[in-house]
């Protein structure tokens, strides 16, 4: 899945388009070392296709590469963080 990253000022977004539908995960950067994931949207047409999981994993990978932590404010991201104990190195409660 090809994930596009956009960042303007303190706001950012990861998105991917599959079968003509776009899923996204948005975040706010509260400091150079802290990102708050605040929203995940996966259209009904893409549910069950792993789009949300791919966006969450991409955010985790980016946090590891960038050396920052994620506060999972978004209910989806929070649930994913709880399901993946191996992500705890970049999750801040």
Short mmCIF file of C-alpha atoms in Angstrom, two decimals:
data_model
loop_
_atom_site.label_atom_id
_atom_site.label_comp_id
_atom_site.label_asym_id
_atom_site.label_seq_id
_atom_site.Cartn_x
_atom_site.Cartn_y
_atom_site.Cartn_z
CA UNK A 1 0.00 0.00 0.00
CA UNK A 2 1.45 3.36 -1.00
CA UNK A 3 1.11 5.83 1.88
CA UNK A 4 1.49 9.55 1.25
CA UNK A 5 2.70 11.89 3.99
CA UNK A 6 1.71 15.55 4.12
CA UNK A 7 2.74 17.98 6.86
CA UNK A 8 1.93 21.67 7.13
CA UNK A 9 3.15 23.46 10.23
CA UNK A 10 2.16 21.36 13.23
CA UNK A 11 -0.49 19.30 11.40
CA UNK A 12 0.05 16.22 9.32
CA UNK A 13 -1.68 13.40 7.53
CA UNK A 14 -0.90 9.94 6.25
CA UNK A 15 -3.20 8.79 3.47
CA UNK A 16 -3.62 6.02 0.96
CA UNK A 17 -6.01 5.54 -1.92
CA UNK A 18 -7.27 2.05 -2.68
CA UNK A 19 -9.87 1.24 -5.33
CA UNK A 20 -10.63 4.96 -5.70
CA UNK A 21 -11.29 5.52 -1.98
CA UNK A 22 -8.96 7.35 0.41
CA UNK A 23 -8.24 6.40 4.00
CA UNK A 24 -6.38 8.80 6.27
CA UNK A 25 -4.80 9.26 9.67
CA UNK A 26 -4.25 12.80 10.93
CA UNK A 27 -1.99 14.09 13.66
CA UNK A 28 -0.74 17.20 15.41
CA UNK A 29 2.89 17.70 16.33
CA UNK A 30 2.96 19.11 19.86
CA UNK A 31 6.77 19.19 19.98
CA UNK A 32 9.67 17.93 17.86
CA UNK A 33 9.55 14.67 19.84
CA UNK A 34 5.78 14.22 20.37
CA UNK A 35 2.94 13.58 17.90
CA UNK A 36 -0.76 13.26 18.78
CA UNK A 37 -2.66 10.95 16.41
CA UNK A 38 -6.14 12.46 16.57
CA UNK A 39 -8.20 10.88 13.78
CA UNK A 40 -8.38 7.85 11.50
CA UNK A 41 -10.90 7.61 8.68
CA UNK A 42 -11.38 4.51 6.56
CA UNK A 43 -14.36 4.63 4.18
CA UNK A 44 -16.85 1.77 4.42
CA UNK A 45 -15.72 0.58 0.98
CA UNK A 46 -12.25 -0.13 2.39
CA UNK A 47 -13.20 -1.73 5.69
CA UNK A 48 -11.63 -5.12 6.26
CA UNK A 49 -8.85 -4.48 3.72
CA UNK A 50 -6.15 -3.57 6.24
CA UNK A 51 -6.07 0.14 5.39
CA UNK A 52 -6.39 1.39 8.98
CA UNK A 53 -3.81 -1.11 10.17
CA UNK A 54 -1.39 -0.06 7.40
CA UNK A 55 -1.78 3.62 8.35
CA UNK A 56 -1.21 2.84 12.04
CA UNK A 57 1.88 0.74 11.29
CA UNK A 58 3.22 3.50 9.04
CA UNK A 59 2.82 6.04 11.87
CA UNK A 60 4.71 3.69 14.21
CA UNK A 61 7.50 3.19 11.69
CA UNK A 62 7.80 6.95 11.13
CA UNK A 63 7.96 7.58 14.88
CA UNK A 64 10.75 5.05 15.23
CA UNK A 65 12.70 6.57 12.34
CA UNK A 66 12.16 10.11 13.60
CA UNK A 67 12.82 9.38 17.27
CA UNK A 68 9.50 10.68 18.54
CA UNK A 69 6.61 9.35 20.63
CA UNK A 70 2.93 9.06 19.73
CA UNK A 71 -0.01 9.91 21.98
CA UNK A 72 -2.87 7.81 20.52
CA UNK A 73 -5.83 10.15 21.10
CA UNK A 74 -7.77 8.59 18.20
CA UNK A 75 -9.84 5.60 19.44
CA UNK A 76 -8.66 3.42 16.52
CA UNK A 77 -4.99 4.18 17.11
CA UNK A 78 -5.42 3.69 20.86
CA UNK A 79 -7.02 0.27 20.26
CA UNK A 80 -4.21 -0.70 17.87
CA UNK A 81 -1.58 0.37 20.39
CA UNK A 82 -3.20 -1.87 23.01
CA UNK A 83 -3.20 -4.81 20.58
CA UNK A 84 0.48 -4.38 19.74
CA UNK A 85 2.72 -4.51 22.81
CA UNK A 86 5.69 -4.35 20.44
CA UNK A 87 4.71 -0.74 19.63
CA UNK A 88 5.08 0.47 23.22
CA UNK A 89 8.56 1.86 22.56
CA UNK A 90 6.96 4.77 20.68
CA UNK A 91 3.58 5.01 22.44
CA UNK A 92 3.17 7.52 25.24
CA UNK A 93 0.14 6.99 27.46
#
